[in-house]
């Protein structure tokens, strides 16, 4: 169970690949997807959960679809 604040490096996927970690503008990115889109409040029309705890892990909100082998960044 890793919360958004605890992500600090590349993460392994279940298939053995890794998601490349990045930190820019005080936000966490994995393979170019911003992890942990926090709600800006109801007045900003961005009201979604972040870091939802479940019995077998944590659900993170991200702003892109992660597809194996699709990352073309640095």
GROMACS .gro file of C-alpha atoms in nm:
model
   74
    1UNK     CA    1   0.000   0.000   0.000
    2UNK     CA    2   0.177   0.311  -0.127
    3UNK     CA    3   0.013   0.652  -0.105
    4UNK     CA    4   0.093   0.928  -0.353
    5UNK     CA    5   0.308   1.108  -0.097
    6UNK     CA    6   0.517   0.792  -0.041
    7UNK     CA    7   0.614   0.741  -0.408
    8UNK     CA    8   0.980   0.835  -0.439
    9UNK     CA    9   1.130   0.631  -0.722
   10UNK     CA   10   1.062   0.401  -1.016
   11UNK     CA   11   0.794   0.139  -0.943
   12UNK     CA   12   0.776  -0.220  -1.068
   13UNK     CA   13   0.463  -0.339  -1.247
   14UNK     CA   14   0.308  -0.683  -1.206
   15UNK     CA   15   0.456  -0.782  -1.545
   16UNK     CA   16   0.811  -0.695  -1.429
   17UNK     CA   17   0.847  -0.365  -1.617
   18UNK     CA   18   0.899  -0.040  -1.433
   19UNK     CA   19   0.720   0.293  -1.429
   20UNK     CA   20   0.963   0.587  -1.451
   21UNK     CA   21   0.932   0.828  -1.159
   22UNK     CA   22   0.947   1.205  -1.198
   23UNK     CA   23   0.879   1.501  -0.970
   24UNK     CA   24   0.796   1.839  -1.126
   25UNK     CA   25   0.597   2.140  -1.009
   26UNK     CA   26   0.540   1.974  -0.668
   27UNK     CA   27   0.357   1.689  -0.842
   28UNK     CA   28   0.442   1.320  -0.882
   29UNK     CA   29   0.459   1.164  -1.230
   30UNK     CA   30   0.492   0.799  -1.338
   31UNK     CA   31   0.561   0.743  -1.709
   32UNK     CA   32   0.438   1.096  -1.779
   33UNK     CA   33   0.104   1.050  -1.599
   34UNK     CA   34   0.039   1.278  -1.304
   35UNK     CA   35  -0.038   1.061  -1.001
   36UNK     CA   36  -0.273   1.179  -0.731
   37UNK     CA   37  -0.488   1.438  -0.901
   38UNK     CA   38  -0.629   1.601  -0.593
   39UNK     CA   39  -0.963   1.774  -0.596
   40UNK     CA   40  -0.948   2.149  -0.645
   41UNK     CA   41  -1.284   2.175  -0.471
   42UNK     CA   42  -1.641   2.191  -0.593
   43UNK     CA   43  -1.603   2.549  -0.718
   44UNK     CA   44  -1.333   2.435  -0.965
   45UNK     CA   45  -1.547   2.146  -1.100
   46UNK     CA   46  -1.269   1.899  -1.013
   47UNK     CA   47  -1.411   1.683  -0.739
   48UNK     CA   48  -1.263   1.330  -0.744
   49UNK     CA   49  -1.099   1.110  -0.480
   50UNK     CA   50  -0.725   1.055  -0.447
   51UNK     CA   51  -0.549   0.768  -0.264
   52UNK     CA   52  -0.858   0.554  -0.197
   53UNK     CA   53  -0.765   0.282   0.053
   54UNK     CA   54  -0.888  -0.070  -0.022
   55UNK     CA   55  -0.834  -0.404   0.149
   56UNK     CA   56  -0.562  -0.505  -0.101
   57UNK     CA   57  -0.396  -0.171  -0.184
   58UNK     CA   58  -0.453   0.193  -0.272
   59UNK     CA   59  -0.636   0.329  -0.576
   60UNK     CA   60  -0.466   0.636  -0.728
   61UNK     CA   61  -0.623   0.883  -0.966
   62UNK     CA   62  -0.409   0.964  -1.271
   63UNK     CA   63  -0.456   1.196  -1.568
   64UNK     CA   64  -0.357   0.954  -1.849
   65UNK     CA   65  -0.391   0.592  -1.951
   66UNK     CA   66  -0.074   0.389  -1.885
   67UNK     CA   67  -0.001   0.138  -2.161
   68UNK     CA   68   0.301  -0.098  -2.149
   69UNK     CA   69   0.582   0.025  -2.374
   70UNK     CA   70   0.407   0.354  -2.459
   71UNK     CA   71   0.638   0.588  -2.260
   72UNK     CA   72   0.861   0.789  -2.493
   73UNK     CA   73   1.006   1.042  -2.247
   74UNK     CA   74   1.364   1.085  -2.130
   0.00000   0.00000   0.00000
